[in-house]
Tab-separated table of N, CA, C and O in Angstrom:
chain	number	residue	atom	x	y	z
A	1141	UNK	N	86.964	86.204	113.305
A	1141	UNK	CA	88.041	85.424	112.725
A	1141	UNK	C	88.614	86.106	111.485
A	1141	UNK	O	89.822	86.233	111.353
A	1142	UNK	N	87.735	86.547	110.581
A	1142	UNK	CA	88.203	87.208	109.364
A	1142	UNK	C	88.817	88.560	109.708
A	1142	UNK	O	89.856	88.925	109.155
A	1143	UNK	N	88.206	89.290	110.645
A	1143	UNK	CA	88.753	90.588	111.043
A	1143	UNK	C	90.124	90.428	111.680
A	1143	UNK	O	91.033	91.225	111.422
A	1144	UNK	N	90.297	89.395	112.486
A	1144	UNK	CA	91.605	89.167	113.107
A	1144	UNK	C	92.661	88.828	112.062
A	1144	UNK	O	93.791	89.309	112.124
A	1145	UNK	N	92.296	88.021	111.100
A	1145	UNK	CA	93.236	87.651	110.037
A	1145	UNK	C	93.606	88.870	109.201
A	1145	UNK	O	94.785	89.080	108.891
A	1146	UNK	N	92.604	89.675	108.853
A	1146	UNK	CA	92.888	90.899	108.088
A	1146	UNK	C	93.760	91.868	108.887
A	1146	UNK	O	94.656	92.518	108.325
A	1147	UNK	N	93.511	91.945	110.183
A	1147	UNK	CA	94.331	92.819	111.028
A	1147	UNK	C	95.792	92.386	111.004
A	1147	UNK	O	96.689	93.218	110.829
A	1148	UNK	N	96.018	91.114	111.149
A	1148	UNK	CA	97.396	90.614	111.136
A	1148	UNK	C	98.045	90.868	109.782
A	1148	UNK	O	99.197	91.319	109.706
A	1149	UNK	N	97.310	90.619	108.712
A	1149	UNK	CA	97.866	90.830	107.365
A	1149	UNK	C	98.188	92.308	107.142
A	1149	UNK	O	99.268	92.646	106.636
A	1150	UNK	N	97.273	93.193	107.527
A	1150	UNK	CA	97.504	94.629	107.315
A	1150	UNK	C	98.661	95.144	108.158
A	1150	UNK	O	99.493	95.921	107.675
A	1151	UNK	N	98.727	94.712	109.401
A	1151	UNK	CA	99.822	95.194	110.265
A	1151	UNK	C	101.165	94.648	109.787
A	1151	UNK	O	102.160	95.380	109.736
A	1152	UNK	N	101.208	93.404	109.400
A	1152	UNK	CA	102.472	92.852	108.875
A	1152	UNK	C	102.869	93.540	107.569
A	1152	UNK	O	104.058	93.816	107.346
A	1153	UNK	N	101.894	93.830	106.720
A	1153	UNK	CA	102.201	94.564	105.482
A	1153	UNK	C	102.733	95.955	105.805
A	1153	UNK	O	103.681	96.430	105.165
A	1154	UNK	N	102.140	96.599	106.788
A	1154	UNK	CA	102.628	97.917	107.204
A	1154	UNK	C	104.045	97.860	107.719
A	1154	UNK	O	104.869	98.729	107.421
A	1155	UNK	N	104.360	96.816	108.465
A	1155	UNK	CA	105.724	96.673	108.977
A	1155	UNK	C	106.718	96.438	107.845
A	1155	UNK	O	107.861	96.905	107.917
A	1156	UNK	N	106.295	95.735	106.807
A	1156	UNK	CA	107.173	95.543	105.647
A	1156	UNK	C	107.469	96.882	104.977
A	1156	UNK	O	108.613	97.170	104.602
A	1157	UNK	N	106.454	97.735	104.868
A	1157	UNK	CA	106.676	99.060	104.279
A	1157	UNK	C	107.589	99.905	105.169
A	1157	UNK	O	108.438	100.638	104.673
A	1158	UNK	N	107.409	99.808	106.473
A	1158	UNK	CA	108.313	100.530	107.381
A	1158	UNK	C	109.750	100.052	107.194
A	1158	UNK	O	110.687	100.858	107.164
A	1159	UNK	N	109.937	98.741	107.076
A	1159	UNK	CA	111.283	98.205	106.881
A	1159	UNK	C	111.864	98.665	105.548
A	1159	UNK	O	113.059	99.000	105.457
A	1160	UNK	N	111.029	98.712	104.502
A	1160	UNK	CA	111.506	99.183	103.199
A	1160	UNK	C	111.908	100.652	103.257
A	1160	UNK	O	112.927	101.054	102.677
A	1161	UNK	N	111.127	101.463	103.964
A	1161	UNK	CA	111.470	102.873	104.115
A	1161	UNK	C	112.767	103.055	104.878
A	1161	UNK	O	113.603	103.908	104.530
A	1162	UNK	N	112.959	102.264	105.898
A	1162	UNK	CA	114.194	102.344	106.666
A	1162	UNK	C	115.386	101.893	105.829
A	1162	UNK	O	116.459	102.509	105.882
A	1163	UNK	N	115.206	100.845	105.050
A	1163	UNK	CA	116.285	100.393	104.158
A	1163	UNK	C	116.625	101.470	103.142
A	1163	UNK	O	117.804	101.710	102.846
A	1164	UNK	N	115.612	102.153	102.608
A	1164	UNK	CA	115.864	103.245	101.671
A	1164	UNK	C	116.600	104.397	102.334
A	1164	UNK	O	117.494	104.997	101.740
A	1165	UNK	N	116.240	104.691	103.567
A	1165	UNK	CA	116.922	105.753	104.303
A	1165	UNK	C	118.398	105.433	104.488
A	1165	UNK	O	119.262	106.300	104.378
A	1166	UNK	N	118.690	104.183	104.736
A	1166	UNK	CA	120.074	103.795	104.996
A	1166	UNK	C	120.878	103.548	103.727
A	1166	UNK	O	122.104	103.685	103.727
A	1167	UNK	N	120.211	103.191	102.632
A	1167	UNK	CA	120.937	102.739	101.450
A	1167	UNK	C	121.011	103.754	100.312
A	1167	UNK	O	121.941	103.705	99.512
A	1168	UNK	N	120.058	104.663	100.186
A	1168	UNK	CA	120.039	105.558	99.030
A	1168	UNK	C	121.130	106.611	99.147
A	1168	UNK	O	121.511	107.016	100.250
A	1169	UNK	N	121.605	107.116	97.992
A	1169	UNK	CA	122.818	107.926	98.009
A	1169	UNK	C	122.646	109.390	98.406
A	1169	UNK	O	123.591	109.992	98.913
A	1170	UNK	N	121.495	110.009	98.144
A	1170	UNK	CA	121.389	111.439	98.442
A	1170	UNK	C	120.152	111.739	99.291
A	1170	UNK	O	119.317	110.873	99.544
A	1171	UNK	N	120.050	112.975	99.705
A	1171	UNK	CA	118.998	113.385	100.634
A	1171	UNK	C	117.619	113.212	100.025
A	1171	UNK	O	116.702	112.710	100.678
A	1172	UNK	N	117.464	113.598	98.758
A	1172	UNK	CA	116.135	113.541	98.137
A	1172	UNK	C	115.648	112.109	97.969
A	1172	UNK	O	114.478	111.815	98.191
A	1173	UNK	N	116.526	111.225	97.582
A	1173	UNK	CA	116.138	109.819	97.462
A	1173	UNK	C	115.766	109.248	98.821
A	1173	UNK	O	114.808	108.486	98.952
A	1174	UNK	N	116.533	109.623	99.831
A	1174	UNK	CA	116.225	109.125	101.178
A	1174	UNK	C	114.883	109.657	101.676
A	1174	UNK	O	114.093	108.919	102.270
A	1175	UNK	N	114.644	110.941	101.431
A	1175	UNK	CA	113.361	111.513	101.844
A	1175	UNK	C	112.197	110.840	101.133
A	1175	UNK	O	111.158	110.557	101.731
A	1176	UNK	N	112.377	110.617	99.838
A	1176	UNK	CA	111.321	109.983	99.066
A	1176	UNK	C	111.012	108.591	99.618
A	1176	UNK	O	109.848	108.254	99.869
A	1177	UNK	N	112.053	107.815	99.817
A	1177	UNK	CA	111.846	106.449	100.312
A	1177	UNK	C	111.210	106.456	101.690
A	1177	UNK	O	110.265	105.698	101.960
A	1178	UNK	N	111.717	107.305	102.530
A	1178	UNK	CA	111.232	107.317	103.910
A	1178	UNK	C	109.791	107.799	104.012
A	1178	UNK	O	108.955	107.164	104.663
A	1179	UNK	N	109.476	108.897	103.349
A	1179	UNK	CA	108.128	109.442	103.499
A	1179	UNK	C	107.074	108.583	102.810
A	1179	UNK	O	106.009	108.334	103.377
A	1180	UNK	N	107.364	108.139	101.605
A	1180	UNK	CA	106.354	107.339	100.893
A	1180	UNK	C	106.104	106.013	101.592
A	1180	UNK	O	104.954	105.634	101.847
A	1181	UNK	N	107.174	105.297	101.871
A	1181	UNK	CA	107.001	103.971	102.455
A	1181	UNK	C	106.415	104.047	103.862
A	1181	UNK	O	105.549	103.239	104.224
A	1182	UNK	N	106.860	105.002	104.651
A	1182	UNK	CA	106.337	105.096	106.013
A	1182	UNK	C	104.882	105.538	106.042
A	1182	UNK	O	104.110	105.086	106.891
A	1183	UNK	N	104.492	106.420	105.128
A	1183	UNK	CA	103.088	106.830	105.091
A	1183	UNK	C	102.181	105.674	104.698
A	1183	UNK	O	101.109	105.493	105.287
A	1184	UNK	N	102.599	104.893	103.735
A	1184	UNK	CA	101.801	103.722	103.358
A	1184	UNK	C	101.808	102.701	104.487
A	1184	UNK	O	100.772	102.114	104.824
A	1185	UNK	N	102.973	102.501	105.095
A	1185	UNK	CA	103.062	101.552	106.209
A	1185	UNK	C	102.173	101.947	107.367
A	1185	UNK	O	101.457	101.110	107.926
A	1186	UNK	N	102.210	103.217	107.720
A	1186	UNK	CA	101.353	103.677	108.815
A	1186	UNK	C	99.881	103.546	108.446
A	1186	UNK	O	99.057	103.151	109.279
A	1187	UNK	N	99.542	103.828	107.199
A	1187	UNK	CA	98.155	103.674	106.761
A	1187	UNK	C	97.670	102.239	106.888
A	1187	UNK	O	96.545	101.987	107.328
A	1188	UNK	N	98.530	101.301	106.517
A	1188	UNK	CA	98.135	99.893	106.638
A	1188	UNK	C	97.990	99.474	108.100
A	1188	UNK	O	97.061	98.741	108.453
A	1189	UNK	N	98.898	99.934	108.943
A	1189	UNK	CA	98.795	99.609	110.368
A	1189	UNK	C	97.520	100.215	110.962
A	1189	UNK	O	96.790	99.556	111.714
A	1190	UNK	N	97.233	101.465	110.591
A	1190	UNK	CA	96.015	102.109	111.095
A	1190	UNK	C	94.770	101.364	110.600
A	1190	UNK	O	93.819	101.148	111.368
A	1191	UNK	N	94.761	100.964	109.352
A	1191	UNK	CA	93.608	100.200	108.853
A	1191	UNK	C	93.443	98.897	109.620
A	1191	UNK	O	92.318	98.485	109.943
A	1192	UNK	N	94.560	98.252	109.896
A	1192	UNK	CA	94.493	97.015	110.680
A	1192	UNK	C	93.953	97.257	112.079
A	1192	UNK	O	93.162	96.464	112.599
A	1193	UNK	N	94.373	98.365	112.678
A	1193	UNK	CA	93.884	98.678	114.019
A	1193	UNK	C	92.428	99.123	114.004
A	1193	UNK	O	91.701	98.897	114.976
A	1194	UNK	N	91.995	99.747	112.919
A	1194	UNK	CA	90.586	100.158	112.823
A	1194	UNK	C	89.652	98.955	112.850
A	1194	UNK	O	88.532	99.050	113.343
A	1195	UNK	N	90.126	97.832	112.321
A	1195	UNK	CA	89.287	96.629	112.343
A	1195	UNK	C	89.077	96.117	113.763
A	1195	UNK	O	88.120	95.394	114.028
A	1196	UNK	N	89.980	96.483	114.664
A	1196	UNK	CA	89.874	96.022	116.048
A	1196	UNK	C	89.312	97.093	116.980
A	1196	UNK	O	89.221	96.875	118.185
A	1197	UNK	N	88.985	98.263	116.428
A	1197	UNK	CA	88.516	99.373	117.260
A	1197	UNK	C	87.158	99.056	117.873
A	1197	UNK	O	86.353	98.313	117.310
A	1198	UNK	N	86.925	99.685	119.052
A	1198	UNK	CA	85.697	99.425	119.782
A	1198	UNK	C	84.474	100.159	119.266
A	1198	UNK	O	83.355	99.768	119.530
A	1199	UNK	N	84.657	101.231	118.541
A	1199	UNK	CA	83.527	102.002	118.044
A	1199	UNK	C	83.969	103.118	117.134
A	1199	UNK	O	85.166	103.259	116.835
A	1200	UNK	N	83.016	103.916	116.685
A	1200	UNK	CA	83.335	104.999	115.743
A	1200	UNK	C	84.297	106.040	116.325
A	1200	UNK	O	85.105	106.605	115.593
A	1201	UNK	N	84.232	106.276	117.645
A	1201	UNK	CA	85.138	107.256	118.251
A	1201	UNK	C	86.586	106.782	118.150
A	1201	UNK	O	87.487	107.572	117.848
A	1202	UNK	N	86.811	105.503	118.371
A	1202	UNK	CA	88.167	104.964	118.268
A	1202	UNK	C	88.662	105.002	116.818
A	1202	UNK	O	89.825	105.283	116.557
A	1203	UNK	N	87.775	104.709	115.882
A	1203	UNK	CA	88.146	104.755	114.470
A	1203	UNK	C	88.508	106.178	114.064
A	1203	UNK	O	89.498	106.404	113.358
A	1204	UNK	N	87.735	107.131	114.535
A	1204	UNK	CA	88.028	108.535	114.228
A	1204	UNK	C	89.365	108.971	114.820
A	1204	UNK	O	90.151	109.668	114.179
A	1205	UNK	N	89.651	108.527	116.045
A	1205	UNK	CA	90.943	108.858	116.662
A	1205	UNK	C	92.095	108.278	115.845
A	1205	UNK	O	93.111	108.956	115.622
A	1206	UNK	N	91.964	107.046	115.421
A	1206	UNK	CA	93.025	106.428	114.616
A	1206	UNK	C	93.198	107.166	113.293
A	1206	UNK	O	94.331	107.391	112.836
A	1207	UNK	N	92.095	107.557	112.685
A	1207	UNK	CA	92.171	108.308	111.428
A	1207	UNK	C	92.859	109.654	111.643
A	1207	UNK	O	93.702	110.067	110.830
A	1208	UNK	N	92.516	110.331	112.734
A	1208	UNK	CA	93.153	111.622	113.032
A	1208	UNK	C	94.647	111.459	113.286
A	1208	UNK	O	95.452	112.309	112.884
A	1209	UNK	N	95.028	110.391	113.957
A	1209	UNK	CA	96.457	110.127	114.165
A	1209	UNK	C	97.154	109.985	112.826
A	1209	UNK	O	98.226	110.554	112.596
A	1210	UNK	N	96.550	109.250	111.915
A	1210	UNK	CA	97.165	109.049	110.597
A	1210	UNK	C	97.293	110.379	109.846
A	1210	UNK	O	98.342	110.677	109.277
A	1211	UNK	N	96.237	111.169	109.877
A	1211	UNK	CA	96.273	112.459	109.176
A	1211	UNK	C	97.332	113.388	109.786
A	1211	UNK	O	98.096	114.041	109.061
A	1212	UNK	N	97.412	113.426	111.105
A	1212	UNK	CA	98.400	114.291	111.750
A	1212	UNK	C	99.824	113.831	111.454
A	1212	UNK	O	100.715	114.658	111.231
A	1213	UNK	N	100.044	112.537	111.454
A	1213	UNK	CA	101.390	112.036	111.135
A	1213	UNK	C	101.720	112.307	109.672
A	1213	UNK	O	102.864	112.647	109.345
A	1214	UNK	N	100.740	112.189	108.782
A	1214	UNK	CA	100.971	112.539	107.372
A	1214	UNK	C	101.380	113.995	107.239
A	1214	UNK	O	102.336	114.325	106.523
A	1215	UNK	N	100.660	114.875	107.915
A	1215	UNK	CA	100.977	116.306	107.839
A	1215	UNK	C	102.353	116.601	108.427
A	1215	UNK	O	103.137	117.373	107.861
A	1216	UNK	N	102.663	115.988	109.557
A	1216	UNK	CA	103.963	116.229	110.192
A	1216	UNK	C	105.102	115.681	109.332
A	1216	UNK	O	106.138	116.342	109.169
A	1217	UNK	N	104.919	114.499	108.766
A	1217	UNK	CA	105.958	113.911	107.920
A	1217	UNK	C	106.197	114.727	106.671
A	1217	UNK	O	107.347	114.942	106.252
A	1218	UNK	N	105.122	115.188	106.059
A	1218	UNK	CA	105.243	116.004	104.854
A	1218	UNK	C	105.954	117.317	105.148
A	1218	UNK	O	106.845	117.739	104.406
A	1219	UNK	N	105.574	117.944	106.242
A	1219	UNK	CA	106.199	119.212	106.610
A	1219	UNK	C	107.679	119.033	106.926
A	1219	UNK	O	108.522	119.820	106.473
A	1220	UNK	N	108.008	118.012	107.675
A	1220	UNK	CA	109.413	117.771	108.022
A	1220	UNK	C	110.241	117.452	106.782
A	1220	UNK	O	111.358	117.965	106.621
A	1221	UNK	N	109.711	116.634	105.894
A	1221	UNK	CA	110.443	116.295	104.665
A	1221	UNK	C	110.641	117.530	103.797
A	1221	UNK	O	111.716	117.725	103.206
A	1222	UNK	N	109.616	118.373	103.716
A	1222	UNK	CA	109.751	119.605	102.936
A	1222	UNK	C	110.820	120.517	103.540
A	1222	UNK	O	111.635	121.096	102.804
A	1223	UNK	N	110.839	120.618	104.853
A	1223	UNK	CA	111.838	121.475	105.491
A	1223	UNK	C	113.250	120.950	105.273
A	1223	UNK	O	114.181	121.717	105.007
A	1224	UNK	N	113.436	119.667	105.354
A	1224	UNK	CA	114.765	119.080	105.121
A	1224	UNK	C	115.176	119.287	103.671
A	1224	UNK	O	116.321	119.677	103.381
A	1225	UNK	N	114.259	119.062	102.734
A	1225	UNK	CA	114.576	119.237	101.315
A	1225	UNK	C	114.877	120.701	100.999
A	1225	UNK	O	115.823	120.995	100.248
A	1226	UNK	N	114.104	121.618	101.556
A	1226	UNK	CA	114.347	123.033	101.302
A	1226	UNK	C	115.685	123.472	101.884
A	1226	UNK	O	116.432	124.214	101.257
A	1227	UNK	N	116.021	122.994	103.064
A	1227	UNK	CA	117.303	123.328	103.685
A	1227	UNK	C	118.447	122.787	102.828
A	1227	UNK	O	119.442	123.473	102.605
A	1228	UNK	N	118.290	121.599	102.338
A	1228	UNK	CA	119.314	121.001	101.498
A	1228	UNK	C	119.453	121.778	100.196
A	1228	UNK	O	120.567	122.046	99.737
A	1229	UNK	N	118.345	122.184	99.611
A	1229	UNK	CA	118.366	122.910	98.335
A	1229	UNK	C	119.012	124.288	98.488
A	1229	UNK	O	119.837	124.689	97.677
A	1230	UNK	N	118.652	125.006	99.534
A	1230	UNK	CA	119.165	126.364	99.702
A	1230	UNK	C	120.635	126.400	100.104
A	1230	UNK	O	121.317	127.385	99.854
A	1231	UNK	N	121.120	125.355	100.699
A	1231	UNK	CA	122.510	125.330	101.124
A	1231	UNK	C	123.393	124.525	100.183
A	1231	UNK	O	124.568	124.310	100.465
A	1232	UNK	N	122.827	124.075	99.044
A	1232	UNK	CA	123.630	123.424	98.014
A	1232	UNK	C	124.224	122.094	98.407
A	1232	UNK	O	125.255	121.700	97.891
A	1233	UNK	N	123.577	121.408	99.276
A	1233	UNK	CA	124.095	120.116	99.717
A	1233	UNK	C	123.347	118.976	99.048
A	1233	UNK	O	123.101	117.946	99.661
A	1234	UNK	N	122.981	119.164	97.789
A	1234	UNK	CA	122.174	118.159	97.115
A	1234	UNK	C	122.993	117.121	96.385
A	1234	UNK	O	122.456	116.224	95.765
A	1235	UNK	N	124.286	117.202	96.418
A	1235	UNK	CA	125.128	116.189	95.791
A	1235	UNK	C	125.136	114.934	96.651
A	1235	UNK	O	124.881	114.966	97.843
A	1236	UNK	N	125.472	113.842	96.018
A	1236	UNK	CA	125.574	112.592	96.750
A	1236	UNK	C	126.679	112.699	97.794
A	1236	UNK	O	127.752	113.228	97.531
A	1237	UNK	N	126.409	112.226	98.984
A	1237	UNK	CA	127.405	112.325	100.039
A	1237	UNK	C	128.131	111.009	100.280
A	1237	UNK	O	128.771	110.826	101.278
A	1238	UNK	N	128.001	110.098	99.345
A	1238	UNK	CA	128.699	108.803	99.495
A	1238	UNK	C	129.733	108.629	98.426
A	1238	UNK	O	129.712	109.133	97.395
């Protein structure tokens, strides 16, 4: 009962962070602000969702798989954000586009 309640709370909290990251992506004026909002909020959101799912996992192997998914998504998100920021910096497109 407590694990189910915590799972729901963690997953809903993660979805709120995902929504905040998406709102930042759509609303912020420049590339760096959008990247910051998207990467930070989505990483925290995914972490909360993964924690919620870990409470429902069947065993240590499932928990390890969920943890590896989180780590791989963190690495991929960080790398992609760095590449977008570097491309923007080198091509001088860092001014607000709105």
